[in-house]
XYZ file of N, CA and C in Angstrom:
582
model
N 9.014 44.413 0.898
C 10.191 43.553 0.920
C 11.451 44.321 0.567
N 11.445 45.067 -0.344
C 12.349 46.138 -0.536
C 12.930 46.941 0.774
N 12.239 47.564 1.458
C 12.659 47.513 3.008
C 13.916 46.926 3.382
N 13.337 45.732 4.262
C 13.985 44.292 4.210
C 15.549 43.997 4.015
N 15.063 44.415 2.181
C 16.402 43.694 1.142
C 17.580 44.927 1.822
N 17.172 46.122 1.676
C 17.521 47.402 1.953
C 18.460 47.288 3.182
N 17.569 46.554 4.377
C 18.225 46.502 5.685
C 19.899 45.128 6.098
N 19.418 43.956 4.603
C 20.585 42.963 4.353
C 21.347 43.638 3.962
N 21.297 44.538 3.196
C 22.512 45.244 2.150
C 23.360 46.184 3.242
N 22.245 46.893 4.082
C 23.019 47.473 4.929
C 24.155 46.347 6.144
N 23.808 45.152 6.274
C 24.491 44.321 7.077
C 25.691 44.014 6.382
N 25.277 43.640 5.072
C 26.683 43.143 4.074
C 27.856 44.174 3.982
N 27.107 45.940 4.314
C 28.003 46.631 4.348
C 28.692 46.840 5.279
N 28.549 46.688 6.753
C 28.851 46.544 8.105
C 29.640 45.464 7.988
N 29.286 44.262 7.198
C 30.502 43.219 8.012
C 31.338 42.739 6.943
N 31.038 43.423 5.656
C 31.939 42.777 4.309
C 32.384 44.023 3.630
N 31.450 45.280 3.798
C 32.055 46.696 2.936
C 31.222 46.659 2.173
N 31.253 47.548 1.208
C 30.177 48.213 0.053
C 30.884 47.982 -1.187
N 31.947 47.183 -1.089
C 32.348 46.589 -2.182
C 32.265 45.181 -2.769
N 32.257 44.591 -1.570
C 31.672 43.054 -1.640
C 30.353 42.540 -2.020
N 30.461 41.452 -2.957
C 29.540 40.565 -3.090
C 28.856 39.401 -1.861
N 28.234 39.052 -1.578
C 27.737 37.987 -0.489
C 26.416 37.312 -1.190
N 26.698 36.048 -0.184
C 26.008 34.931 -0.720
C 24.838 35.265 0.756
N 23.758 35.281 0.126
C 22.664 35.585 1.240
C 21.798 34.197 0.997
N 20.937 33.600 2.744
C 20.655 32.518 2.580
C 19.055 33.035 3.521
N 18.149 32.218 3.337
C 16.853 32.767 3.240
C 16.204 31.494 3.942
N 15.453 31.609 4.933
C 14.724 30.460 5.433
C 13.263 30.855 5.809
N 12.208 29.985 4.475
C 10.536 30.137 5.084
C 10.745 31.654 4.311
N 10.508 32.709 5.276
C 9.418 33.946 4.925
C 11.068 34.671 4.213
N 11.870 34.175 5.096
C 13.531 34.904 4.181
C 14.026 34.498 3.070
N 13.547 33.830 2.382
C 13.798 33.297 1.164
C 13.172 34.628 0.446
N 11.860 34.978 0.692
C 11.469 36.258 -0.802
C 12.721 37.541 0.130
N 13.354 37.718 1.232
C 13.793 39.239 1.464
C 15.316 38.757 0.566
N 15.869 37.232 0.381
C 16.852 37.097 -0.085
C 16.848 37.192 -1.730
N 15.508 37.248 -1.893
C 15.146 36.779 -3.374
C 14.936 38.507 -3.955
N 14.527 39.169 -2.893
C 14.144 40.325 -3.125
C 15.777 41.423 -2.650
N 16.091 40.443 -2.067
C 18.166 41.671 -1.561
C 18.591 41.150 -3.076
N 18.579 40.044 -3.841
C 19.541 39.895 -5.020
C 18.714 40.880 -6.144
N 17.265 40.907 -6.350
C 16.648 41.551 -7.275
C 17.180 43.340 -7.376
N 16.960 43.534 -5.483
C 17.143 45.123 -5.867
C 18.154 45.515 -5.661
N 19.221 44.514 -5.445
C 20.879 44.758 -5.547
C 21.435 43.728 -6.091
N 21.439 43.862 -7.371
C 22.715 42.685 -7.868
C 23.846 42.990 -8.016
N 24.654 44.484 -7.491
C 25.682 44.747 -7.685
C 26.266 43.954 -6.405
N 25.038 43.471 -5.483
C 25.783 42.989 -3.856
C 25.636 42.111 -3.683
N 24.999 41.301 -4.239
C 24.611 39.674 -4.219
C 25.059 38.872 -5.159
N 25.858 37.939 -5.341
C 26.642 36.779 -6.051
C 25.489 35.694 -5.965
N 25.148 35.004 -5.081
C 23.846 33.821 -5.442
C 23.588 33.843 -3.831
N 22.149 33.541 -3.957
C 21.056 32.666 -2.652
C 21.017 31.630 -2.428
N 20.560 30.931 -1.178
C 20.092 30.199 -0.801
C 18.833 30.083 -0.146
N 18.078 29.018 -1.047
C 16.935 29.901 0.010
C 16.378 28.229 0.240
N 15.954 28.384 1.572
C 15.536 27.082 2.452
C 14.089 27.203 2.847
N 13.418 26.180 2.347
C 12.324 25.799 2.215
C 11.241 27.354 1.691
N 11.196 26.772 0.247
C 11.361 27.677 -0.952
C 9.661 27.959 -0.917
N 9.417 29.179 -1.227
C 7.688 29.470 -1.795
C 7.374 30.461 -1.916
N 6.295 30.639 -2.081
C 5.716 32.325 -2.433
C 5.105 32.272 -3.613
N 5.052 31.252 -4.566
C 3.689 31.245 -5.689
C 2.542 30.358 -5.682
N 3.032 28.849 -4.930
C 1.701 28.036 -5.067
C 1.942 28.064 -3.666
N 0.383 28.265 -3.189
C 0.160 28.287 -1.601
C -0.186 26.991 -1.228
N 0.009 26.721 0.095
C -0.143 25.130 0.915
C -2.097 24.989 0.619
N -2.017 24.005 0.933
C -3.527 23.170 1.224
C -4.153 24.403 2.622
N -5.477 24.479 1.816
C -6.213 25.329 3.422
C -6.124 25.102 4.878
N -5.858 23.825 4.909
C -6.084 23.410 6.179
C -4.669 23.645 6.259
N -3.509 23.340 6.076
C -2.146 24.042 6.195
C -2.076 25.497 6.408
N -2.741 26.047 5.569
C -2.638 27.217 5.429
C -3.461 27.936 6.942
N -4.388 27.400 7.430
C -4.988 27.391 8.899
C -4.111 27.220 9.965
N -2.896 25.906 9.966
C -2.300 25.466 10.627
C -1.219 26.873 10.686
N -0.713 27.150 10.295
C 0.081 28.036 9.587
C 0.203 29.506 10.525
N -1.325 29.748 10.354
C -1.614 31.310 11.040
C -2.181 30.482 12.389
N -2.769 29.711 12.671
C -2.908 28.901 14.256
C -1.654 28.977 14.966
N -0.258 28.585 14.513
C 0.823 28.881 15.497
C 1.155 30.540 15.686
N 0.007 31.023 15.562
C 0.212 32.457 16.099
C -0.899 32.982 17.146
N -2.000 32.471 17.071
C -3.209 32.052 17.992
C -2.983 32.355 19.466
N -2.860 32.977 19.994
C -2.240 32.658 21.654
C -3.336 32.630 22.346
N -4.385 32.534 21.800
C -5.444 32.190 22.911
C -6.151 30.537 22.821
N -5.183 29.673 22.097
C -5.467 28.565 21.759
C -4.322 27.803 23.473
N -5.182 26.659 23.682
C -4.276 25.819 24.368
C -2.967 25.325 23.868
N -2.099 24.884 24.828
C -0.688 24.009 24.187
C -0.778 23.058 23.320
N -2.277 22.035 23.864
C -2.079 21.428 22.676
C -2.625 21.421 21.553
N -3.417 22.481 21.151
C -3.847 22.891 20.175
C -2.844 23.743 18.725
N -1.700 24.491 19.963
C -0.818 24.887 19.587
C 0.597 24.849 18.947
N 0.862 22.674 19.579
C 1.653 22.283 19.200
C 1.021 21.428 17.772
N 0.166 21.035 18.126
C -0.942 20.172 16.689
C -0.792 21.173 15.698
N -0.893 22.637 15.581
C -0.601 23.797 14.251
C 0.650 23.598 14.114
N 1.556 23.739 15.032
C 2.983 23.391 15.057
C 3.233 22.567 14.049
N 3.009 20.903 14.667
C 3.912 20.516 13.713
C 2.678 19.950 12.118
N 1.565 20.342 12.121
C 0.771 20.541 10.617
C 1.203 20.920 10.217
N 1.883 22.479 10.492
C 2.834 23.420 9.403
C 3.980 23.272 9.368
N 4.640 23.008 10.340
C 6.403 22.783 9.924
C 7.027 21.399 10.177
N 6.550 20.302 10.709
C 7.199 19.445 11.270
C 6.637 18.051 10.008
N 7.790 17.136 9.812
C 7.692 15.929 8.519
C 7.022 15.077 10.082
N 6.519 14.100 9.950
C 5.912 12.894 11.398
C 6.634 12.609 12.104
N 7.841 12.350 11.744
C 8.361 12.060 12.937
C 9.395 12.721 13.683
N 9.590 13.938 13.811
C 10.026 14.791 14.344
C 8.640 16.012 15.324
N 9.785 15.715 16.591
C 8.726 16.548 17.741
C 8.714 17.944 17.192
N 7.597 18.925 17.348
C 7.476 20.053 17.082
C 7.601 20.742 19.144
N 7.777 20.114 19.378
C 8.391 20.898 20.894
C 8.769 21.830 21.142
N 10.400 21.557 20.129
C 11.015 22.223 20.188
C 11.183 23.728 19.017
N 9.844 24.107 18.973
C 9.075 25.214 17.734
C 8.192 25.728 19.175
N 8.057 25.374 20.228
C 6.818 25.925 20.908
C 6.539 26.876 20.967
N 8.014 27.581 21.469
C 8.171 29.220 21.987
C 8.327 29.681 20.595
N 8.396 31.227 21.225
C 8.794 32.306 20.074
C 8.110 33.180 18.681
N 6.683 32.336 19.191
C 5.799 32.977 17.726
C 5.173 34.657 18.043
N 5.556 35.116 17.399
C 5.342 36.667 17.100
C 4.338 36.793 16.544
N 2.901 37.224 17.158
C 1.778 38.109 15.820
C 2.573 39.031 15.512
N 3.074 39.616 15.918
C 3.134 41.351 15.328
C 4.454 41.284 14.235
N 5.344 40.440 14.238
C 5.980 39.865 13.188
C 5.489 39.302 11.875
N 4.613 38.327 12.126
C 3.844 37.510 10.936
C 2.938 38.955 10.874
N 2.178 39.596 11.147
C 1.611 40.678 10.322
C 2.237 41.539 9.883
N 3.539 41.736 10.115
C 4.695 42.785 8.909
C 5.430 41.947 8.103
N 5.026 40.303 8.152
C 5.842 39.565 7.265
C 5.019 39.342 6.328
N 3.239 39.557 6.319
C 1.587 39.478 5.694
C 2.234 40.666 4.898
N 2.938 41.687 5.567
C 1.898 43.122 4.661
C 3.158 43.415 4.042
N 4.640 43.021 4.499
C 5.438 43.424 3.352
C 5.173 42.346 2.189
N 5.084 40.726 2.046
C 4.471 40.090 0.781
C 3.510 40.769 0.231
N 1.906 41.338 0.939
C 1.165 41.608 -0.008
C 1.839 43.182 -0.779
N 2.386 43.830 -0.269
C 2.788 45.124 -0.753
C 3.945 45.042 -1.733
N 3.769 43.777 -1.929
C 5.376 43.176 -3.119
C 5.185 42.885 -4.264
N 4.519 42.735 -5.539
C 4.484 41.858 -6.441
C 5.366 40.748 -6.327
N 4.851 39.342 -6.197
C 5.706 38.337 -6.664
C 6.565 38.632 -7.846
N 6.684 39.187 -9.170
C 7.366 39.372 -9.859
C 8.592 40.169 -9.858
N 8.632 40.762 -8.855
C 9.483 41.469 -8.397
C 10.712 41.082 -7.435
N 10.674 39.825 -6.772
C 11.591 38.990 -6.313
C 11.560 37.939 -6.756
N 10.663 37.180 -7.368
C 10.644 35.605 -7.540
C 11.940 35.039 -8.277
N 12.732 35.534 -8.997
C 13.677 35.245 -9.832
C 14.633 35.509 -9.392
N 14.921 36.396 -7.802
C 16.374 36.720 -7.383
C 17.329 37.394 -8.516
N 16.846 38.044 -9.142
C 17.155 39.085 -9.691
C 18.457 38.309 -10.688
N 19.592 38.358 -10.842
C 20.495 37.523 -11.974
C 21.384 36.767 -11.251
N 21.329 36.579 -9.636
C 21.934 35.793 -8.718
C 21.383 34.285 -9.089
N 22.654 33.559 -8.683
C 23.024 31.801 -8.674
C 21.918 31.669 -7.561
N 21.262 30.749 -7.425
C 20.096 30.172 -6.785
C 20.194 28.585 -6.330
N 20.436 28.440 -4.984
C 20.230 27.097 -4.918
C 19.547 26.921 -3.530
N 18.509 25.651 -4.002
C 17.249 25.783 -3.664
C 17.111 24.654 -2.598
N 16.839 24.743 -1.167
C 17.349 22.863 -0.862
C 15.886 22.876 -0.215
N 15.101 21.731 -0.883
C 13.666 22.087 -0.817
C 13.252 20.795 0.111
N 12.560 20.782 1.547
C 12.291 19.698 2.438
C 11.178 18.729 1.986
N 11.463 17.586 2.022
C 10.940 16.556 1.279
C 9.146 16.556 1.905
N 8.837 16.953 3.446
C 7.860 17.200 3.551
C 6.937 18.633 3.977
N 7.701 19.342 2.619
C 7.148 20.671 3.599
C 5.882 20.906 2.552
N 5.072 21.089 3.409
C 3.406 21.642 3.273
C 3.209 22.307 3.439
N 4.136 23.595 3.658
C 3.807 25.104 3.734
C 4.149 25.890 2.202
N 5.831 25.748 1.891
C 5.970 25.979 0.992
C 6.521 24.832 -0.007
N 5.228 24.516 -0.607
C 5.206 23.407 -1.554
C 6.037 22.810 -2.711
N 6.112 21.984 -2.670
C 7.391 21.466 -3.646
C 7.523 21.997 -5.246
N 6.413 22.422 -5.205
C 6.027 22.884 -6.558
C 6.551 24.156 -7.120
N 6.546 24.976 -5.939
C 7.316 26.065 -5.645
C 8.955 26.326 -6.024
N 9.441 24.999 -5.428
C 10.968 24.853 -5.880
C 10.695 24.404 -7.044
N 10.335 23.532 -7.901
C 10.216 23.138 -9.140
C 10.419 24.318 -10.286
N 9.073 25.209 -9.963
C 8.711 25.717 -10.748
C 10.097 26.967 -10.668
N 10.503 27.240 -9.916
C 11.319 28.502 -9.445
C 13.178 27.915 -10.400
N 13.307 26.645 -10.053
C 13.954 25.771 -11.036
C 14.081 25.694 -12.004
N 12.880 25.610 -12.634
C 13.040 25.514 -13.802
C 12.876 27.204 -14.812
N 12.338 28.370 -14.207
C 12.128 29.283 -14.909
C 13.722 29.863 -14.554
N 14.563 29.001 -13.850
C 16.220 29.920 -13.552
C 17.227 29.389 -15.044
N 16.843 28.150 -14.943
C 17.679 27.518 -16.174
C 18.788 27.092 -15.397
N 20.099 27.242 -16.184
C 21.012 27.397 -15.652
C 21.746 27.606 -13.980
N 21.112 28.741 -13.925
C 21.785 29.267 -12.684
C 20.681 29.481 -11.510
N 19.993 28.364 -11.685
C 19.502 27.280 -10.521
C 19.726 25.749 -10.144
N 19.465 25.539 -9.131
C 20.174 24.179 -8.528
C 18.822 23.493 -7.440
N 18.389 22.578 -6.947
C 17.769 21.927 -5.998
C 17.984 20.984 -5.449
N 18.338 20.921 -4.039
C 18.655 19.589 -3.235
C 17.540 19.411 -2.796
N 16.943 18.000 -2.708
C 15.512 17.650 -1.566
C 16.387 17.182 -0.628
N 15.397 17.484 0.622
C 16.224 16.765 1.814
C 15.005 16.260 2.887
N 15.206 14.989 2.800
C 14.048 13.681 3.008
C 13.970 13.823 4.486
N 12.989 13.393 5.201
C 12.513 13.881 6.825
C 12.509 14.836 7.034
N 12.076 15.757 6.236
C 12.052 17.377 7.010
C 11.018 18.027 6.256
N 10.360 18.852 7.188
C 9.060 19.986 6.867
C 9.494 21.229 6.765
N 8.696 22.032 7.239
C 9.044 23.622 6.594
C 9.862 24.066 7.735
N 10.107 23.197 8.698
C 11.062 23.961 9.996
C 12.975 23.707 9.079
N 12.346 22.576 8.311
C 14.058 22.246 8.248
C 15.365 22.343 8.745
N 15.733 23.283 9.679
C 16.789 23.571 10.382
C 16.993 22.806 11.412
N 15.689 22.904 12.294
C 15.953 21.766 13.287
C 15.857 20.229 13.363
N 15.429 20.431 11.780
C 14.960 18.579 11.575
C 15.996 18.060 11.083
N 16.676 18.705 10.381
C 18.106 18.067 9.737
C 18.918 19.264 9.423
N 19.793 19.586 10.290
C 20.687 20.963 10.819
C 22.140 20.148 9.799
N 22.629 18.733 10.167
C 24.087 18.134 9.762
C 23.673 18.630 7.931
N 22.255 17.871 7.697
C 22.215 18.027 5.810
C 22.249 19.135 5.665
N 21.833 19.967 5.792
C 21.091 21.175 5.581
C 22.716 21.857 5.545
N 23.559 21.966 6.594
C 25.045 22.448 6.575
C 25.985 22.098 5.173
N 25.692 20.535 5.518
C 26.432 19.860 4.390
C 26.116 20.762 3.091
N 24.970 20.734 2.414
C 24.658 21.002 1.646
C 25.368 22.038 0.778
N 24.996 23.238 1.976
C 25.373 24.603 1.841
C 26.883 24.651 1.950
N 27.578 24.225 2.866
C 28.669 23.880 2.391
C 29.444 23.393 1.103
N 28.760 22.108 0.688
C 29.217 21.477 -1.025
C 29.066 22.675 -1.904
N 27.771 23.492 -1.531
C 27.318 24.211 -2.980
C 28.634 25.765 -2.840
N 28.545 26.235 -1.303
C 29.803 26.954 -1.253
C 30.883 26.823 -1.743
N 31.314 25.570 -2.158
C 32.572 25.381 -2.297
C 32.773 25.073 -3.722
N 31.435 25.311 -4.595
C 31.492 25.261 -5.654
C 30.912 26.553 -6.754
N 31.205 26.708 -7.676
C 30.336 27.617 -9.223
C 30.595 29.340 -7.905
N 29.538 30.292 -8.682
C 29.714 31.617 -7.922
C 29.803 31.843 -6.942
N 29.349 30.594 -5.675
C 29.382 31.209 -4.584
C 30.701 30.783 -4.233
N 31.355 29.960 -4.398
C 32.536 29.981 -4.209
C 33.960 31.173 -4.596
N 33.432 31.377 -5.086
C 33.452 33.243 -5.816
C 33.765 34.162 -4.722
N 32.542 34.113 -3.886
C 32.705 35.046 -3.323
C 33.073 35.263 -1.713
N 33.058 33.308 -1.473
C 33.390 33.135 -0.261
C 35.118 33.002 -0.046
């Protein structure tokens, strides 16, 4: 993950300078490279966001099946959309529009930089502001996850739930999800630095 964090820092320097602070925002598997850019640079990171939060308590097995199934390509469509929306989609939102785009060879460098990471080593986002907007039905990365990540920040953590949405969150509620990040921008450190 260090990698990763390595390759954000290099972006922040390209489009903000090597003097700037930035607010980095993390979705699913980008939440630990954001958690892990504030840990191994806090001279460059002011606070995260990280969207649909996890990396200590793992989903239910059969989630956790669903999970590595939307990578399967020798499974039928509809076998493919059924993993779909098990892992990312709240009921009543189509997973359709998730069909395309799944990468093995991605999810196995997104497997081997986590296992080659200690969780302790990003989980805390290093001394960056943290705010956490955790989807009311996500079963991938479990609510427990934001809780717990919450409460070991104190202070300088924050959590919005945001109701009808699974671990895709972006496409299930794109207006909240903006809003959100917006209000929290416009307030405490990250407003700082925006």
């Amino acid at each position: 993950l260090r990698a990763w964090a390595d390759d954000v820092v290099a972006v922040i320097d390209a489009l903000a300078g090597s003097d700037e602070r930035a607010v980095v925002v993390g979705h699913a598997f980008g939440n630990r490279v954001a958690r892990m850019t504030a840990a191994a640079h806090p001279d460059r990171v002011a606070a995260v966001a990280l969207l649909a939060c996890g990396g200590l308590v793992p989903p239910a097995p059969a989630v956790g099946a669903a999970l590595f199934g939307v990578f399967d390509e020798t499974v039928d469509r509809a076998a493919h959309l059924a993993a779909v929306r098990t892992a990312f989609f709240a009921p009543t939102h189509d997973p359709a529009v998730w069909e395309h785009g799944w990468y093995p060879a991605v999810a196995a460098a997104q497997a081997a930089a986590t296992r080659a990471t200690p969780t302790s080593e990003w989980w805390l986002a290093g001394s960056a502001e943290v705010l956490v907007v955790q989807p009311d039905d996500d079963v991938v990365a479990v609510a427990e996850n934001a809780h717990q990540l919450v409460g070991q920040l104190g202070a300088r953590g924050r959590m919005v739930t945001v109701a009808d949405a699974g671990h895709a969150l972006l496409p299930e509620q794109p207006e909240v999800v903006a809003s959100v990040l917006l209000d929290w921008l416009g307030s405490g450190t990250a407003a700082q630095v925006c």
